[in-house]
mmCIF file of C-alpha atoms in Angstrom:
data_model
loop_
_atom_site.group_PDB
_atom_site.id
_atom_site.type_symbol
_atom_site.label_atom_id
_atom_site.label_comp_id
_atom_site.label_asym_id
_atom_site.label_seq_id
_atom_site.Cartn_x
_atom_site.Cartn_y
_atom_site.Cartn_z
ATOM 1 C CA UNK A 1211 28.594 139.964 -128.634
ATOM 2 C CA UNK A 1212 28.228 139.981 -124.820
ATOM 3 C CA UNK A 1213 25.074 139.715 -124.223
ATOM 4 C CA UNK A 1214 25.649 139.678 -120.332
ATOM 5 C CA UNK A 1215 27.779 142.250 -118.838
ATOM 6 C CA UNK A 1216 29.335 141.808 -115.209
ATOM 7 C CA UNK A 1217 30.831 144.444 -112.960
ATOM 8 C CA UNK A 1218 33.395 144.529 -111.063
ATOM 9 C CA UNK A 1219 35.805 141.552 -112.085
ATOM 10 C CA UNK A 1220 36.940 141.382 -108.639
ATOM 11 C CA UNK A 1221 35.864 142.280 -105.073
ATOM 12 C CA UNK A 1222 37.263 143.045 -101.889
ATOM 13 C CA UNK A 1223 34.953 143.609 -99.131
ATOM 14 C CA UNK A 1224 35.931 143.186 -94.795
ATOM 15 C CA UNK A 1225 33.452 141.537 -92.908
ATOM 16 C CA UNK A 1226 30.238 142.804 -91.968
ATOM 17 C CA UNK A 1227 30.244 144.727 -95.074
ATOM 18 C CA UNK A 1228 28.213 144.684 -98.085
ATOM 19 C CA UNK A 1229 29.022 143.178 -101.420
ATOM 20 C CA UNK A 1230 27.267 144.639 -104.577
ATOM 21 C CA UNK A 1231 27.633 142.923 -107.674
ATOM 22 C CA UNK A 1232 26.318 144.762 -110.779
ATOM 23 C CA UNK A 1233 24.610 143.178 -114.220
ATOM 24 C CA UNK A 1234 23.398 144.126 -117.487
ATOM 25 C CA UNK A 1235 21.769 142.928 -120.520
ATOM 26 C CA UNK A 1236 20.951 143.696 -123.873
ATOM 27 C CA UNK A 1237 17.853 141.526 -124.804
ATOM 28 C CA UNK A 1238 14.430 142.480 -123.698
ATOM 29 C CA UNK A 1239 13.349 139.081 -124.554
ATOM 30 C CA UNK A 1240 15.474 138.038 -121.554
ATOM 31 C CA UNK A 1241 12.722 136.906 -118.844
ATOM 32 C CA UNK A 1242 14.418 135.325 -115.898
ATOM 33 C CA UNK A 1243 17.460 135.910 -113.949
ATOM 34 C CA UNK A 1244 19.726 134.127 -112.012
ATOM 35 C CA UNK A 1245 22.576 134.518 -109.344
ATOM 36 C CA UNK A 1246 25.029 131.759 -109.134
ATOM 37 C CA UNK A 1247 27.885 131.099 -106.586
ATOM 38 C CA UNK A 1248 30.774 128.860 -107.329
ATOM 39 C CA UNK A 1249 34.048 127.559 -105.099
ATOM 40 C CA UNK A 1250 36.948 126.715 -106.254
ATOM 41 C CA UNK A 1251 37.079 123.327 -108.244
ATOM 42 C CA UNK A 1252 32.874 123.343 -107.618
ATOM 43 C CA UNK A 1253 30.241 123.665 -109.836
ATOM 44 C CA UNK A 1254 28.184 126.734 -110.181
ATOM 45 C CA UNK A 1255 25.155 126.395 -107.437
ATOM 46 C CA UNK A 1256 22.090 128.964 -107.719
ATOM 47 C CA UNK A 1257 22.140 131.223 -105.098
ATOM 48 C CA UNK A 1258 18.700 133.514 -105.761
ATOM 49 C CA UNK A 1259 16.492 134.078 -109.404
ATOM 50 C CA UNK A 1260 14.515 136.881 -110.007
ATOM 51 C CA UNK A 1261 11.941 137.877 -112.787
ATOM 52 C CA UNK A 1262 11.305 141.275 -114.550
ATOM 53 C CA UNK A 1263 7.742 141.637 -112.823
ATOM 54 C CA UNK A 1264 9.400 141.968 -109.503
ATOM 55 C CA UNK A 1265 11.626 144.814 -108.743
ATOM 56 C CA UNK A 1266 13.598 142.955 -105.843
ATOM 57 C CA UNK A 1267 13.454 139.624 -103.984
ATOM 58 C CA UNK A 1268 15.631 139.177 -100.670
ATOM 59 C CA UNK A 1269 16.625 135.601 -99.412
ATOM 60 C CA UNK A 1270 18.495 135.554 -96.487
ATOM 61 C CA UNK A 1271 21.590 137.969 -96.441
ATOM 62 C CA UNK A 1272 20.998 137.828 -100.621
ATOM 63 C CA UNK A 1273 19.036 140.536 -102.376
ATOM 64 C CA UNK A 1274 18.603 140.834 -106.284
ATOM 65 C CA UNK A 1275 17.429 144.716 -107.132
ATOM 66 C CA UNK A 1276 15.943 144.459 -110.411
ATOM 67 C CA UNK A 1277 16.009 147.615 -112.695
ATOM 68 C CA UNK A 1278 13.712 146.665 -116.173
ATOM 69 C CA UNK A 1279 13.734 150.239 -117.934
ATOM 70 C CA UNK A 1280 17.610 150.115 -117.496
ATOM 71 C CA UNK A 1281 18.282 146.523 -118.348
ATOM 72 C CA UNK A 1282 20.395 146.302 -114.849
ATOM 73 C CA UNK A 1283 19.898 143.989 -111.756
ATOM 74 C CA UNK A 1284 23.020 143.509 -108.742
ATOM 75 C CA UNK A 1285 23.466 141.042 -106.048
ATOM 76 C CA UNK A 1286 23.762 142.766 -102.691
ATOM 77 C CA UNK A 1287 24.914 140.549 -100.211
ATOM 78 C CA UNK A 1288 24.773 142.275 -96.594
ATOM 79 C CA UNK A 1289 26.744 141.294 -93.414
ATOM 80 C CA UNK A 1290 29.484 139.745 -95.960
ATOM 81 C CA UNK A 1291 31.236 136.770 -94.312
ATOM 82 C CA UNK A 1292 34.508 135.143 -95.239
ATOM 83 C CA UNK A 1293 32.505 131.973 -96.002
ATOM 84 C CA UNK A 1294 30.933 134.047 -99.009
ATOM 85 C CA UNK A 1295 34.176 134.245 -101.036
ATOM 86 C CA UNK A 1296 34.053 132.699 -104.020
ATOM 87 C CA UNK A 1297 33.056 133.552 -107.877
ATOM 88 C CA UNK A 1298 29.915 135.264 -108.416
ATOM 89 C CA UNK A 1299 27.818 134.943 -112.100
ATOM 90 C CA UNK A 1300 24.797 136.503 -113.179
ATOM 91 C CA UNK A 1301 22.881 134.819 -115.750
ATOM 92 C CA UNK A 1302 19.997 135.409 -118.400
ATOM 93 C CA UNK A 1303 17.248 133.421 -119.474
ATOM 94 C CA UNK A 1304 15.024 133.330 -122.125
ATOM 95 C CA UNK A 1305 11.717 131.335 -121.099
ATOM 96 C CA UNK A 1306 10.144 130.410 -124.472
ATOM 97 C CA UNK A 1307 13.627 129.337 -125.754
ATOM 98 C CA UNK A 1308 15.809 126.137 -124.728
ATOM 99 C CA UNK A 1309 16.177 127.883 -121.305
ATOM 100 C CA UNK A 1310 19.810 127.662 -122.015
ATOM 101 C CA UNK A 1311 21.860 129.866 -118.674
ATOM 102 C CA UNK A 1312 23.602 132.843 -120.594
ATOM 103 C CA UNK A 1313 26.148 134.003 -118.160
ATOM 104 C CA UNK A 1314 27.714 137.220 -117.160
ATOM 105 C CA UNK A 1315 31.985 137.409 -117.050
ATOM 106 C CA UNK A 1316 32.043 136.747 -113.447
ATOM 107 C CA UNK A 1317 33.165 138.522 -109.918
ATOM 108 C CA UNK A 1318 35.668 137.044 -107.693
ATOM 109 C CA UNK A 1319 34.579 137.868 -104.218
ATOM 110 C CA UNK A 1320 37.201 138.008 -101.363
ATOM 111 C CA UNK A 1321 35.726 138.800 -97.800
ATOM 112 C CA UNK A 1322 38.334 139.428 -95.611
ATOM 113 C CA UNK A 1323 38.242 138.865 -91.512
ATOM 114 C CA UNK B 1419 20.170 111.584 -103.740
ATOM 115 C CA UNK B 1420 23.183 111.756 -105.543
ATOM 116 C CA UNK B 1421 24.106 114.615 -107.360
ATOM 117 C CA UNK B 1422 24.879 115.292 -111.172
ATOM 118 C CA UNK B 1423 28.460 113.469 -111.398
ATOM 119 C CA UNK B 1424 30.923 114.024 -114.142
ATOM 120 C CA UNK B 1425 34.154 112.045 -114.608
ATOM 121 C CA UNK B 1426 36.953 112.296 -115.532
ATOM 122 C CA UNK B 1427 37.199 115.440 -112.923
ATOM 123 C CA UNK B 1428 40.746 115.960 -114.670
ATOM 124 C CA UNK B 1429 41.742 114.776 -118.455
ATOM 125 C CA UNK B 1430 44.651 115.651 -120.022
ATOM 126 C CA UNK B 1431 45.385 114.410 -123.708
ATOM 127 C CA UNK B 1432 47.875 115.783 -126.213
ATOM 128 C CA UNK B 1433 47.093 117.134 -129.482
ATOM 129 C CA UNK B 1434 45.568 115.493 -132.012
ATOM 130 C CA UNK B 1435 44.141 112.656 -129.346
ATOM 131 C CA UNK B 1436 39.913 111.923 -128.248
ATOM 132 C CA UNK B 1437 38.524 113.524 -125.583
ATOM 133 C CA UNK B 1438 35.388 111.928 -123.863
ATOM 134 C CA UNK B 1439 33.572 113.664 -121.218
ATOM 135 C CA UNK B 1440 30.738 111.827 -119.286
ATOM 136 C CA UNK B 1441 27.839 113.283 -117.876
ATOM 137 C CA UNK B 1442 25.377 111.624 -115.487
ATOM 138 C CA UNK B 1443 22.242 113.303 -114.466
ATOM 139 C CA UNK B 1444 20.608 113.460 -111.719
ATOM 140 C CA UNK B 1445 17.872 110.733 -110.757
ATOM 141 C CA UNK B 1446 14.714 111.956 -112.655
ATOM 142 C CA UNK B 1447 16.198 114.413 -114.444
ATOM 143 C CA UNK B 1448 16.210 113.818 -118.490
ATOM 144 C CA UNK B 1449 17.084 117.257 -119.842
ATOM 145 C CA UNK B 1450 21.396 117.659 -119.339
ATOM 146 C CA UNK B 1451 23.007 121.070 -120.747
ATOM 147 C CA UNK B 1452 26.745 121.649 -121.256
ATOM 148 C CA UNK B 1453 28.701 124.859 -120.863
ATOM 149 C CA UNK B 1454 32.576 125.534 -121.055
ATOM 150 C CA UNK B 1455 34.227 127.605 -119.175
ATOM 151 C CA UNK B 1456 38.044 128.735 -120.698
ATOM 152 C CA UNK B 1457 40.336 130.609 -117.509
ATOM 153 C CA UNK B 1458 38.948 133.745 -116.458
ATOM 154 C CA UNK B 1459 35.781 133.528 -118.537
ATOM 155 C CA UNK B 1460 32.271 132.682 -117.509
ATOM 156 C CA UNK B 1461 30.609 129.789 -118.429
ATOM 157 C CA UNK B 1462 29.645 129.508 -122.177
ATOM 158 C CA UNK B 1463 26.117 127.581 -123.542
ATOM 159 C CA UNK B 1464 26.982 124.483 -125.607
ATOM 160 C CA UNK B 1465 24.425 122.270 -126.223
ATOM 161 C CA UNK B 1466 21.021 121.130 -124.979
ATOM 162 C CA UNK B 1467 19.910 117.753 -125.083
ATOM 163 C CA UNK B 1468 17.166 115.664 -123.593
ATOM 164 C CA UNK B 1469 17.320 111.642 -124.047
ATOM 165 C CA UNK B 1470 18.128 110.402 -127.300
ATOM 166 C CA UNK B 1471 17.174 114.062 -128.950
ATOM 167 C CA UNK B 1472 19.655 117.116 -129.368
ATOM 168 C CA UNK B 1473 17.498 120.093 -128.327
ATOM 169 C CA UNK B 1474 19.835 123.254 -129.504
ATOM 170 C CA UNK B 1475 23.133 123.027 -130.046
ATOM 171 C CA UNK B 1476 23.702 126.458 -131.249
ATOM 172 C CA UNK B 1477 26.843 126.880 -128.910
ATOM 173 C CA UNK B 1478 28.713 123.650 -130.379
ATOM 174 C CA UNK B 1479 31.583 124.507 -132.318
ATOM 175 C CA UNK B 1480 30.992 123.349 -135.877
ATOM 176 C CA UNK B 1481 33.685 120.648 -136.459
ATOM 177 C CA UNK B 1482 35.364 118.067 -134.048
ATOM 178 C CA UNK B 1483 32.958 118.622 -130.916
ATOM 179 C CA UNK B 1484 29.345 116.303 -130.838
ATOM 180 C CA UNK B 1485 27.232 115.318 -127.953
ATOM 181 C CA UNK B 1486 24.888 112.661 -127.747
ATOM 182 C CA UNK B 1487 22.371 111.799 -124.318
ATOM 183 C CA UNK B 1488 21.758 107.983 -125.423
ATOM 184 C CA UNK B 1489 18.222 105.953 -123.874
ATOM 185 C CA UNK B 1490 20.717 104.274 -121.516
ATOM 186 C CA UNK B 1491 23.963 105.400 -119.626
ATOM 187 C CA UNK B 1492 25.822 108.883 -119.765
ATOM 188 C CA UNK B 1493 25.527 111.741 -121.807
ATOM 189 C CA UNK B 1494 28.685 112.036 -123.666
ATOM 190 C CA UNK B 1495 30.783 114.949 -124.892
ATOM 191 C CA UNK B 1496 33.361 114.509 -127.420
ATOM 192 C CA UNK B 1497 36.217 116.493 -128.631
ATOM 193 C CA UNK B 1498 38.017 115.167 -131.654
ATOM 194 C CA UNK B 1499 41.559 116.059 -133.079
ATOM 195 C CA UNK B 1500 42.309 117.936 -129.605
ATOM 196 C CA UNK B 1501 43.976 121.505 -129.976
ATOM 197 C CA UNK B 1502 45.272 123.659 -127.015
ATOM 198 C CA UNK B 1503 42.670 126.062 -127.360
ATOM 199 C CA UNK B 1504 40.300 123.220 -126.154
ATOM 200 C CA UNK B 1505 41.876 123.784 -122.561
ATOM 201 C CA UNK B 1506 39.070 124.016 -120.420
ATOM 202 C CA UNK B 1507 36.332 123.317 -117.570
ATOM 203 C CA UNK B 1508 33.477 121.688 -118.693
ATOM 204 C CA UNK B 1509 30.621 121.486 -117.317
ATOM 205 C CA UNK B 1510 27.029 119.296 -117.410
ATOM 206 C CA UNK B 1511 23.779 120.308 -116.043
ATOM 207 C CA UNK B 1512 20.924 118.488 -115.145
ATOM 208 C CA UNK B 1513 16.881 119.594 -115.447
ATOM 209 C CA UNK B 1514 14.201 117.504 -114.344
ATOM 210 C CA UNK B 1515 11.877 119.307 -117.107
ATOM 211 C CA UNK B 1516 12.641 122.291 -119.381
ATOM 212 C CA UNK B 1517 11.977 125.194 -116.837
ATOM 213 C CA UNK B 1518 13.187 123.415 -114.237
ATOM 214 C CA UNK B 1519 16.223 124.670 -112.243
ATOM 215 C CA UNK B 1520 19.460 123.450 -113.536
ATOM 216 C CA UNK B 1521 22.308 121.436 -111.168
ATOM 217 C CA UNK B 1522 25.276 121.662 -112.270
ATOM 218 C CA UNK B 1523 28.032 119.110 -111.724
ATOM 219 C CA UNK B 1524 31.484 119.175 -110.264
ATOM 220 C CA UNK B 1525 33.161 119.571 -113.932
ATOM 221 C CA UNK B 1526 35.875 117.997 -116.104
ATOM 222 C CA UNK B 1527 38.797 119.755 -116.435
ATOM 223 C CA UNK B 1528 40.636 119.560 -119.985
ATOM 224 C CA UNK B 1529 43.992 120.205 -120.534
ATOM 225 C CA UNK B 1530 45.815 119.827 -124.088
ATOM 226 C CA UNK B 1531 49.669 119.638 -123.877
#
């Protein structure tokens, strides 16, 4: 069962544009969400969290819109540079459980110049 | 302040063989997760562990796979009796407490012949 569902699989976007990165979950008990970015033979690196009391939070070019009543939250990430290619994951996380990352399918990102 | 560091980056064994995977946190940190990753696929939960204690390991496969965090030195993932399917990333995360953010390292990369 997938309890984290990712949209789309892949993404082109040209520069200066705006990526939007779509999640969506099954479990209310859910209570804390992450964005992470990874490169390419990297590890995953947390890019911006969000939790279900706040209906968005904006670092930088990054902005999580949260959606509770639907069980949806995206990634919008504005003035898209090349630099931000790479594979995107959404994650779930249950506070009062091992806080174990449950992760969405993934979004390959390509900006182009 | 070094990161979370994982070796080997690359292991390849054939079937049947021992895999070890080593895992060493970050300075401070005593709480190290696990997640696989097959091709294409987000990252799946494996185990939690914090030192000398195996927190949940509802994500462990039932037979040949067992982790252990010991007092002193690595935490160690093992993978007996190797089959392709095992082909994988694998990565380790580091906590410094159980809501704490987790760092993930640079992964091992499996690959059964």
């Amino acid at each position: 069962q997938q309890q984290v569902k990712q949209s789309p699989q892949s993404l082109i976007v040209q520069k200066g544009g705006i990526s939007i990165i779509n999640c969506a979950y099954e479990n209310t008990a859910f209570d804390y969400f992450p964005w992470y970015q990874q490169f390419p033979g990297k590890g995953p690196a947390l890019l911006i969290a969000i939790r279900p009391d706040v209906s968005e939070k904006k670092e930088g070019r990054f902005t999580i819109s949260f959606n509770k009543s639907a069980k949806q939250f995206s990634l919008h990430i504005m003035d898209s540079q090349p630099g931000d290619s790479a594979t995107y994951f959404c994650a779930a996380v249950r506070m009062d459980s091992s806080y174990k990352l449950i992760f969405g399918s993934g979004t390959r990102l390509l900006v182009r110049p | 302040n070094a990161g979370v560091m994982q070796n080997p980056r690359h292991l390849v064994r054939r079937r049947g063989q021992e895999a070890r995977l080593r895992c060493s946190p970050m300075k401070g940190h005593s709480h190290v997760y696990w997640y696989r990753q097959l091709p294409e696929e987000g990252l799946k939960f494996m185990v939690y562990l914090q030192k000398e204690n195996i927190i949940d390991e509802s994500g462990m496969p039932k037979e040949r796979f067992s982790a252990e965090f010991p007092k002193e030195g690595p935490s160690i993932l093992r993978i007996q009796q190797v089959v392709r399917g095992d082909s994988a990333a694998y990565f380790c995360a580091s906590s410094p407490g159980e809501r704490g953010e987790q760092f993930f390292g640079p992964g091992t990369r499996l690959t059964v012949l």
